[in-house]
XYZ file of C-alpha atoms in Angstrom:
558
model
C 4.272 21.668 37.064
C 5.064 17.914 37.007
C 4.379 16.130 33.747
C 1.361 13.838 33.565
C 0.927 10.849 31.263
C -2.441 9.250 30.676
C -3.532 6.474 28.315
C -7.206 5.732 27.710
C -9.070 3.461 25.323
C -11.968 5.610 24.150
C -14.895 5.306 21.771
C -14.895 7.835 18.947
C -18.020 9.208 20.656
C -15.764 10.284 23.519
C -12.940 11.580 21.308
C -14.723 13.812 18.816
C -16.411 15.793 21.585
C -15.832 18.813 23.784
C -13.103 17.105 25.791
C -10.669 17.367 22.857
C -9.877 20.122 20.389
C -7.292 18.579 18.052
C -4.667 20.667 16.315
C -1.932 19.512 13.932
C 1.204 21.583 14.675
C 2.881 23.204 11.665
C 6.081 21.231 12.269
C 4.274 17.956 11.560
C 4.655 16.393 8.120
C 1.883 17.050 5.556
C -1.190 14.857 5.279
C -0.014 11.874 3.223
C -2.573 9.067 3.275
C -3.486 7.929 -0.233
C -6.681 6.234 -1.373
C -4.893 2.928 -0.770
C -4.786 3.499 3.006
C -8.237 5.093 3.001
C -9.847 2.233 1.081
C -8.207 -0.222 3.458
C -9.670 1.643 6.439
C -13.157 1.648 4.920
C -12.924 -2.033 3.964
C -11.831 -2.948 7.487
C -14.664 -0.954 9.056
C -17.281 -2.535 6.793
C -15.906 -6.019 7.392
C -15.885 -5.589 11.166
C -19.359 -4.029 11.117
C -20.750 -6.780 8.918
C -19.700 -9.629 11.206
C -22.592 -8.883 13.610
C -26.323 -8.874 12.853
C -26.803 -5.648 14.804
C -24.245 -2.856 15.085
C -24.797 -2.629 18.827
C -23.685 -6.267 19.115
C -20.567 -5.902 16.956
C -17.220 -6.586 18.591
C -15.230 -3.473 19.518
C -12.956 -2.398 16.667
C -9.526 -0.975 17.535
C -8.316 1.817 15.247
C -4.845 2.206 16.756
C -3.401 4.943 18.944
C -2.730 8.654 18.909
C -0.269 10.655 21.013
C -1.213 14.197 22.036
C 0.120 17.041 24.169
C -2.741 18.137 26.424
C -3.025 19.918 29.752
C -5.264 18.017 32.152
C -8.756 19.505 32.101
C -8.095 21.579 28.950
C -9.467 20.550 25.532
C -6.543 21.881 23.422
C -4.788 18.762 22.070
C -1.675 18.992 19.878
C -1.311 15.817 17.807
C 2.203 14.322 17.907
C 1.339 10.956 16.349
C -1.859 9.897 14.606
C -2.676 12.895 12.425
C -3.235 10.740 9.317
C -5.871 8.686 11.112
C -7.582 11.647 12.794
C -7.701 13.622 9.543
C -9.091 10.693 7.540
C -11.757 9.989 10.170
C -12.771 13.658 9.955
C -13.103 13.322 6.167
C -15.181 10.166 6.680
C -17.516 11.924 9.136
C -17.858 14.837 6.693
C -18.810 12.512 3.827
C -21.365 10.658 5.959
C -22.850 13.993 7.064
C -23.268 15.282 3.500
C -24.885 12.040 2.314
C -27.203 11.757 5.327
C -30.895 12.605 5.364
C -31.563 16.229 6.338
C -32.878 15.102 9.717
C -29.512 13.455 10.560
C -27.033 16.024 9.200
C -26.788 18.074 12.376
C -26.340 14.993 14.547
C -23.355 13.909 12.454
C -21.973 17.435 12.054
C -21.282 17.650 15.789
C -18.390 15.181 15.269
C -16.853 17.656 12.800
C -17.918 21.008 14.260
C -18.600 22.031 17.867
C -21.497 24.488 17.613
C -20.645 26.519 20.722
C -23.191 28.429 22.792
C -24.285 31.789 21.439
C -25.826 33.206 24.627
C -22.918 32.033 26.761
C -20.475 33.748 24.428
C -18.758 30.468 23.514
C -17.792 30.435 19.792
C -18.157 27.342 17.649
C -15.070 25.628 16.293
C -13.965 22.672 14.173
C -12.976 19.594 16.187
C -9.776 19.282 14.135
C -7.516 22.042 12.870
C -4.920 20.885 10.343
C -1.609 22.620 9.596
C -1.830 26.323 8.712
C -0.862 25.657 5.075
C -3.963 23.468 4.593
C -6.263 24.868 7.284
C -8.440 27.118 5.106
C -8.590 24.556 2.298
C -9.678 21.758 4.658
C -12.265 23.850 6.476
C -13.798 25.471 3.382
C -14.021 22.337 1.242
C -14.444 19.428 3.650
C -15.364 20.425 7.200
C -17.862 23.194 6.381
C -21.337 21.666 6.113
C -22.711 21.822 2.580
C -19.375 22.297 0.788
C -18.176 18.734 0.218
C -20.615 17.705 -2.519
C -19.430 20.584 -4.722
C -15.784 19.975 -3.775
C -15.655 16.347 -4.959
C -17.476 17.050 -8.224
C -15.764 20.243 -9.402
C -12.424 20.735 -11.148
C -9.496 22.234 -9.276
C -6.358 24.126 -10.154
C -2.912 23.239 -8.898
C -3.026 21.850 -5.361
C -0.271 20.970 -2.923
C 0.455 17.271 -2.373
C -1.408 17.243 0.958
C -4.450 19.011 -0.536
C -4.427 16.564 -3.448
C -4.536 13.670 -0.969
C -7.425 15.338 0.869
C -9.334 15.729 -2.402
C -8.594 12.178 -3.580
C -9.650 10.607 -0.275
C -12.789 12.734 -0.062
C -13.717 11.746 -3.625
C -12.985 8.062 -2.969
C -15.114 7.968 0.194
C -17.897 9.962 -1.474
C -18.007 7.617 -4.471
C -17.916 4.491 -2.273
C -20.414 5.529 0.402
C -22.878 7.155 -1.999
C -23.542 3.620 -3.299
C -24.912 2.606 0.140
C -28.555 2.989 1.011
C -29.521 5.218 3.955
C -29.783 2.316 6.374
C -26.238 1.136 5.635
C -24.834 4.660 5.950
C -26.562 5.090 9.288
C -25.201 1.723 10.463
C -21.675 2.766 9.518
C -22.035 6.026 11.456
C -23.411 4.158 14.441
C -20.575 1.629 14.282
C -17.976 4.385 14.102
C -19.104 6.298 17.164
C -20.196 3.356 19.340
C -17.947 0.409 18.522
C -14.687 1.980 17.254
C -11.945 2.780 19.730
C -8.670 4.686 19.787
C -6.054 4.563 22.515
C -5.401 8.205 23.356
C -2.011 8.722 25.007
C -1.800 12.250 26.397
C 0.930 14.103 28.213
C 1.298 17.710 29.320
C 4.951 17.849 28.252
C 6.293 17.923 24.676
C 9.478 15.987 25.479
C 7.456 13.297 27.192
C 5.145 13.069 24.161
C 8.105 12.458 21.857
C 9.528 9.820 24.197
C 6.188 8.014 24.043
C 6.125 8.360 20.260
C 9.630 6.855 20.048
C 8.686 3.913 22.272
C 5.502 3.182 20.297
C 7.478 3.186 17.035
C 10.578 1.356 18.273
C 11.039 -2.049 16.692
C 13.156 -3.366 19.558
C 13.403 -7.061 20.374
C 10.198 -7.542 22.329
C 8.791 -11.000 22.875
C 7.641 -12.108 19.446
C 4.502 -14.178 18.685
C 6.869 -16.878 17.456
C 8.583 -16.957 20.871
C 5.212 -17.596 22.505
C 4.367 -20.298 19.966
C 7.759 -21.912 20.470
C 7.190 -22.206 24.203
C 3.691 -23.558 23.626
C 4.577 -26.079 20.903
C 7.894 -27.421 22.137
C 6.799 -27.298 25.760
C 4.085 -29.853 24.919
C 6.542 -32.374 23.450
C 8.079 -35.234 25.336
C 11.119 -34.073 27.291
C 13.328 -36.438 25.297
C 12.303 -34.631 22.083
C 12.419 -31.031 23.274
C 16.142 -30.532 22.763
C 16.215 -31.774 19.156
C 13.107 -29.812 18.162
C 14.451 -26.668 19.808
C 17.550 -26.998 17.615
C 15.400 -27.453 14.487
C 13.286 -24.424 15.378
C 16.243 -22.174 16.168
C 18.170 -23.273 13.076
C 15.287 -22.151 10.859
C 14.951 -18.861 12.756
C 18.674 -18.166 12.531
C 18.776 -18.963 8.829
C 15.829 -16.723 7.937
C 16.440 -13.980 10.497
C 14.029 -12.974 13.231
C 11.845 -10.681 11.118
C 11.489 -13.043 8.144
C 10.871 -15.940 10.543
C 7.883 -14.054 11.939
C 6.726 -13.278 8.388
C 6.858 -16.995 7.589
C 4.342 -17.675 10.369
C 2.098 -14.943 8.983
C 2.238 -16.614 5.540
C 1.489 -20.046 7.038
C -1.487 -18.537 8.865
C -2.749 -17.082 5.567
C -2.457 -20.444 3.828
C -4.690 -22.025 6.478
C -7.072 -19.174 7.365
C -7.301 -17.465 3.941
C -8.322 -14.078 5.314
C -6.820 -10.941 6.791
C -5.447 -11.151 10.335
C -8.036 -9.701 12.723
C -6.885 -11.296 15.962
C -3.351 -12.040 17.131
C -0.945 -14.113 15.068
C -0.236 -16.646 17.789
C -3.942 -17.153 18.551
C -4.881 -17.738 14.916
C -1.946 -20.141 14.458
C -3.103 -22.030 17.529
C -6.767 -22.081 16.490
C -6.443 -22.714 12.757
C -3.154 -24.548 12.279
C -2.154 -26.384 15.435
C -5.621 -27.805 16.030
C -5.658 -29.351 12.563
C -2.227 -31.021 12.663
C -1.306 -31.190 16.326
C 1.695 -29.598 17.995
C 3.933 -32.635 17.649
C 3.701 -32.633 13.840
C 3.879 -28.865 13.317
C 7.658 -28.525 13.142
C 8.222 -31.463 10.779
C 5.157 -31.294 8.550
C 4.488 -27.575 8.340
C 7.258 -25.305 9.601
C 10.217 -27.094 8.025
C 8.807 -27.641 4.490
C 7.315 -24.139 4.272
C 10.612 -22.659 5.525
C 12.436 -24.457 2.705
C 10.014 -23.080 0.112
C 10.124 -19.611 1.712
C 13.888 -19.540 1.316
C 13.568 -20.472 -2.365
C 10.877 -17.870 -3.017
C 12.512 -14.932 -1.221
C 16.119 -15.699 -2.156
C 15.290 -16.743 -5.727
C 17.358 -19.900 -5.425
C 15.270 -22.629 -7.058
C 17.387 -25.517 -8.359
C 16.393 -27.934 -11.102
C 17.767 -29.520 -14.251
C 15.231 -27.543 -16.296
C 13.639 -24.076 -16.043
C 15.500 -23.126 -12.847
C 16.768 -19.765 -14.132
C 13.365 -18.916 -15.613
C 11.675 -19.691 -12.283
C 14.191 -17.561 -10.387
C 13.792 -14.736 -12.890
C 10.032 -14.565 -12.265
C 10.678 -14.646 -8.512
C 12.998 -11.645 -8.946
C 10.184 -9.716 -10.600
C 7.778 -10.608 -7.783
C 10.209 -9.657 -5.034
C 10.462 -6.121 -6.462
C 6.852 -5.378 -5.538
C 5.937 -3.272 -2.514
C 3.935 -6.085 -0.909
C 4.403 -9.786 -0.204
C 0.765 -10.887 -0.237
C 1.532 -13.106 -3.249
C 3.922 -15.276 -1.190
C 1.384 -17.670 0.448
C 0.042 -19.032 -2.878
C 3.620 -19.274 -4.165
C 4.676 -21.259 -1.064
C 1.714 -23.584 -1.359
C 2.352 -24.258 -5.042
C 6.059 -24.914 -4.494
C 5.189 -27.259 -1.622
C 2.727 -29.259 -3.731
C 4.651 -29.356 -7.033
C 8.373 -28.941 -6.196
C 9.629 -31.096 -9.087
C 7.116 -30.230 -11.801
C 9.161 -27.359 -13.243
C 6.960 -26.661 -16.264
C 3.858 -26.432 -14.106
C 5.665 -24.275 -11.536
C 6.900 -21.866 -14.186
C 3.467 -21.514 -15.779
C 1.887 -20.848 -12.387
C 4.532 -18.289 -11.394
C 4.188 -16.405 -14.674
C 0.444 -16.109 -14.168
C 0.946 -15.201 -10.503
C 3.405 -12.468 -11.554
C 0.872 -11.187 -14.098
C -1.835 -11.037 -11.418
C 0.464 -9.515 -8.793
C 1.704 -6.768 -11.108
C -1.836 -6.129 -12.304
C -3.117 -5.597 -8.747
C 0.003 -3.539 -8.025
C -0.419 -1.245 -11.036
C -4.103 -0.578 -10.452
C -3.307 0.008 -6.750
C -5.549 -2.645 -5.249
C -5.499 -2.193 -1.469
C -4.392 -4.818 1.023
C -7.909 -6.153 1.627
C -8.547 -6.571 -2.094
C -5.197 -8.320 -2.540
C -5.726 -10.657 0.405
C -9.198 -11.645 -0.755
C -7.884 -12.356 -4.246
C -4.943 -14.472 -3.075
C -7.258 -16.283 -0.653
C -9.336 -17.318 -3.671
C -6.183 -18.525 -5.439
C -5.181 -20.524 -2.345
C -8.680 -22.025 -2.258
C -8.284 -23.058 -5.889
C -4.902 -24.691 -5.208
C -6.289 -26.556 -2.207
C -9.314 -27.809 -4.173
C -7.201 -28.861 -7.153
C -8.972 -26.529 -9.600
C -7.591 -25.716 -13.025
C -5.980 -22.338 -12.293
C -5.200 -21.693 -15.937
C -8.778 -21.589 -17.228
C -10.108 -18.080 -18.012
C -12.559 -18.033 -15.079
C -9.891 -18.914 -12.494
C -9.142 -16.294 -9.828
C -5.485 -16.534 -10.841
C -6.441 -14.934 -14.150
C -7.263 -11.287 -14.847
C -10.822 -10.358 -15.777
C -11.664 -8.198 -18.797
C -12.459 -5.249 -16.495
C -9.150 -5.668 -14.673
C -7.212 -5.682 -17.949
C -8.951 -2.452 -18.921
C -8.144 -0.831 -15.553
C -4.484 -1.863 -15.806
C -4.115 -0.508 -19.345
C -5.744 2.758 -18.309
C -3.257 3.121 -15.428
C -0.296 2.233 -17.680
C -1.341 4.886 -20.194
C -1.665 7.561 -17.509
C 0.708 9.759 -15.491
C 2.706 6.766 -14.292
C 5.589 8.798 -12.858
C 3.347 10.038 -10.053
C 2.580 6.466 -9.019
C 5.597 6.602 -6.732
C 5.666 2.955 -5.641
C 4.764 1.622 -9.064
C 7.147 3.439 -11.369
C 10.492 1.812 -10.526
C 9.391 -1.887 -10.458
C 7.294 -1.300 -13.583
C 10.102 0.317 -15.581
C 12.546 -2.395 -14.540
C 10.034 -5.055 -15.561
C 9.395 -3.342 -18.896
C 13.134 -3.001 -19.472
C 13.527 -6.735 -18.963
C 10.810 -7.390 -21.549
C 12.846 -5.351 -24.039
C 16.140 -7.104 -23.214
C 17.496 -10.262 -24.763
C 16.306 -13.437 -23.048
C 18.382 -14.267 -19.986
C 19.985 -10.817 -19.682
C 19.953 -9.639 -16.087
C 21.571 -6.381 -14.984
C 22.382 -5.521 -11.389
C 23.136 -1.904 -10.477
C 23.764 -0.450 -7.041
C 22.039 2.784 -8.062
C 19.104 3.078 -10.453
C 17.333 6.373 -11.116
C 14.393 7.361 -13.298
C 14.958 10.215 -15.729
C 12.591 12.297 -17.866
C 13.727 12.799 -21.452
C 11.469 15.836 -21.859
C 12.378 17.701 -18.634
C 9.791 18.497 -15.991
C 10.854 22.170 -15.969
C 12.615 23.054 -19.238
C 14.386 26.380 -19.140
C 13.002 29.404 -20.918
C 14.128 29.658 -24.536
C 15.063 25.968 -24.827
C 14.083 23.803 -27.805
C 11.792 21.869 -25.480
C 9.482 24.873 -25.212
C 9.524 25.303 -28.998
C 8.811 21.645 -29.785
C 6.065 21.203 -27.170
C 3.086 23.350 -26.311
C 2.205 23.807 -22.638
C -0.641 21.278 -22.958
C 1.610 18.745 -24.690
C 4.230 19.030 -21.943
C 1.509 18.565 -19.294
C 0.225 15.503 -21.141
C 3.532 13.770 -21.901
C 6.159 14.686 -19.291
C 5.211 12.014 -16.740
C 3.935 9.255 -19.004
C 5.686 5.977 -19.733
C 7.141 6.980 -23.118
C 9.101 9.878 -21.604
C 10.792 7.885 -18.820
C 14.126 6.061 -18.929
C 16.444 4.312 -16.465
C 19.975 5.356 -15.531
C 22.552 3.445 -13.498
C 23.607 6.524 -11.529
C 22.123 9.375 -9.570
C 20.365 12.245 -11.299
C 22.281 15.323 -12.384
C 19.995 18.304 -11.741
C 21.914 20.516 -14.189
C 22.017 17.980 -17.028
C 18.307 17.134 -16.733
C 17.351 20.313 -18.601
C 19.788 19.970 -21.532
C 18.266 20.061 -25.006
C 17.778 16.632 -26.539
C 20.998 16.346 -28.597
C 23.211 17.470 -25.743
C 21.305 15.375 -23.210
C 21.838 12.224 -25.256
C 25.554 12.824 -25.599
C 26.515 14.234 -22.204
C 23.980 12.639 -19.890
C 22.512 9.407 -21.230
C 25.831 8.232 -22.723
C 28.107 9.497 -19.962
C 30.545 6.743 -18.996
C 29.705 4.632 -22.051
C 26.567 3.261 -23.653
C 23.624 2.637 -21.276
C 22.879 -0.965 -20.335
C 19.113 -0.437 -20.123
C 17.273 -1.192 -23.404
C 14.608 1.323 -22.365
C 17.266 4.053 -22.432
C 19.159 2.707 -25.430
C 16.011 3.065 -27.540
C 16.035 6.819 -26.893
C 19.565 7.152 -28.296
C 18.283 5.815 -31.614
C 15.940 8.798 -31.957
C 17.098 11.925 -33.816
C 14.539 14.161 -32.160
C 12.091 14.122 -29.256
C 8.678 15.444 -30.244
C 5.023 14.697 -29.411
C 4.875 12.433 -32.486
C 7.891 10.405 -31.274
C 6.328 10.073 -27.820
C 3.006 8.880 -29.258
C 4.786 6.217 -31.308
C 6.959 5.148 -28.368
C 3.990 5.025 -25.973
C 2.095 2.775 -28.356
C 5.057 0.400 -28.721
C 5.743 0.174 -24.985
C 2.091 -0.474 -24.205
C 1.999 -3.186 -26.870
C 5.037 -4.826 -25.247
C 3.245 -4.881 -21.889
C 0.007 -6.077 -23.502
C 1.767 -8.987 -25.170
C 3.756 -10.084 -22.096
C 0.831 -9.867 -19.667
C -1.941 -10.801 -22.142
C -3.887 -7.580 -21.566
C -5.844 -7.605 -24.822
């Protein structure tokens, strides 16, 4: 049978129905979306829904694409790409169903469960079947009507990583949506099924499905938005000027690299628009930037100066007779983060005050404090963008950004949230732990000391799985090990890869043969451990208190 490929843009109403019976093959990776991605999805949906007075009049909202293997005319659909999105939407439908009025529960449940036809001998089934390892867990706790309210409120034993994500996202959505009144919940459900679309790419052949997946995820060198803008902007100039401006444009692009050049345009757009990108980059640049300055002035008055500041910010190469190294040091801390949403306010401040080094340094230190605070408490992209938009607004309006009420400053509630996160199981905050430990290590180092290592690993002093009969099991109860193993006080940095055998040594031997191997460690965080004669719960409590006080003092978290 010849392979068939079909791509359709469909409402969720036409996806979660009898035409599709989604199944996640066992060879797919586990469910991995965290509350960060889930909160971003919910924020985006609410923002898009709220832009229209009536849901029926809201602009269509595009949720992305999925790739499935599906025989034409058959509902069985094996998901090759898009399982994170499909699974999270199923959780969202399940939450909305459980929180709905009794009269609406069945109407929403049909997007989670196909009831079948008893007299026709057609059995009911769930619209989505996840991998076998999680199938029973997902059905019993989330998809089955009436189970979710108990699931999100009860305690659970040890769960797999994917089941933990399912629980966390269910709990997040439950907590968020339960704050809505019935009318708002109904509007969200209506918006989801009527105005939200997915592009469903289906093929009857597995090899074809993976070719499509590869094409959709290939970075390639397609025509970039900046290429389109270049043609539009330079094409409008006088012919006598086109050659010189083309050289200016291409020199900046070559210096930054194609990807960073595109990022620069995204940062410029943010400076002018001060909101998340909901259209296309080139259209928003044209509407919000070019119309305000004109195409002829764009290269000289906007692109060139922002490119100069962008190079300074990303390459940490600020030059000045005073404070230059301090400025570059703060930029190094910022560039370690897993997002670059802080860059637009940094660019704008550098552009406005390039020579006022004291003012620049003060601003950057407060920006770093805010950026790390949002990073540690895992603010999602929408929350970060809104916050930095407020900071940009303050810069533009000439407000005092250093007063307590400024949006550059942390609120009392934010300080409390950050401290709570810092005092928790920080090792499991995968993206946070390395930048945080490096930043803390710098706080403990002598001023101006800056270490560069090709390999940096994070090590537990108290091992995660101490061997039977070791001193670790004598010095720590099971509860104490659970409490302390993955907290800040028990973590150190090493300038080499982990040694799985040495990780479980008793403390004395671990200090001598692991932490000191090849000479004394260069990380103050690790050096402190060598000054301890023993490693007990009391030592960890004292160390945790000292490390938290260091962070409190540096970031003014009191």
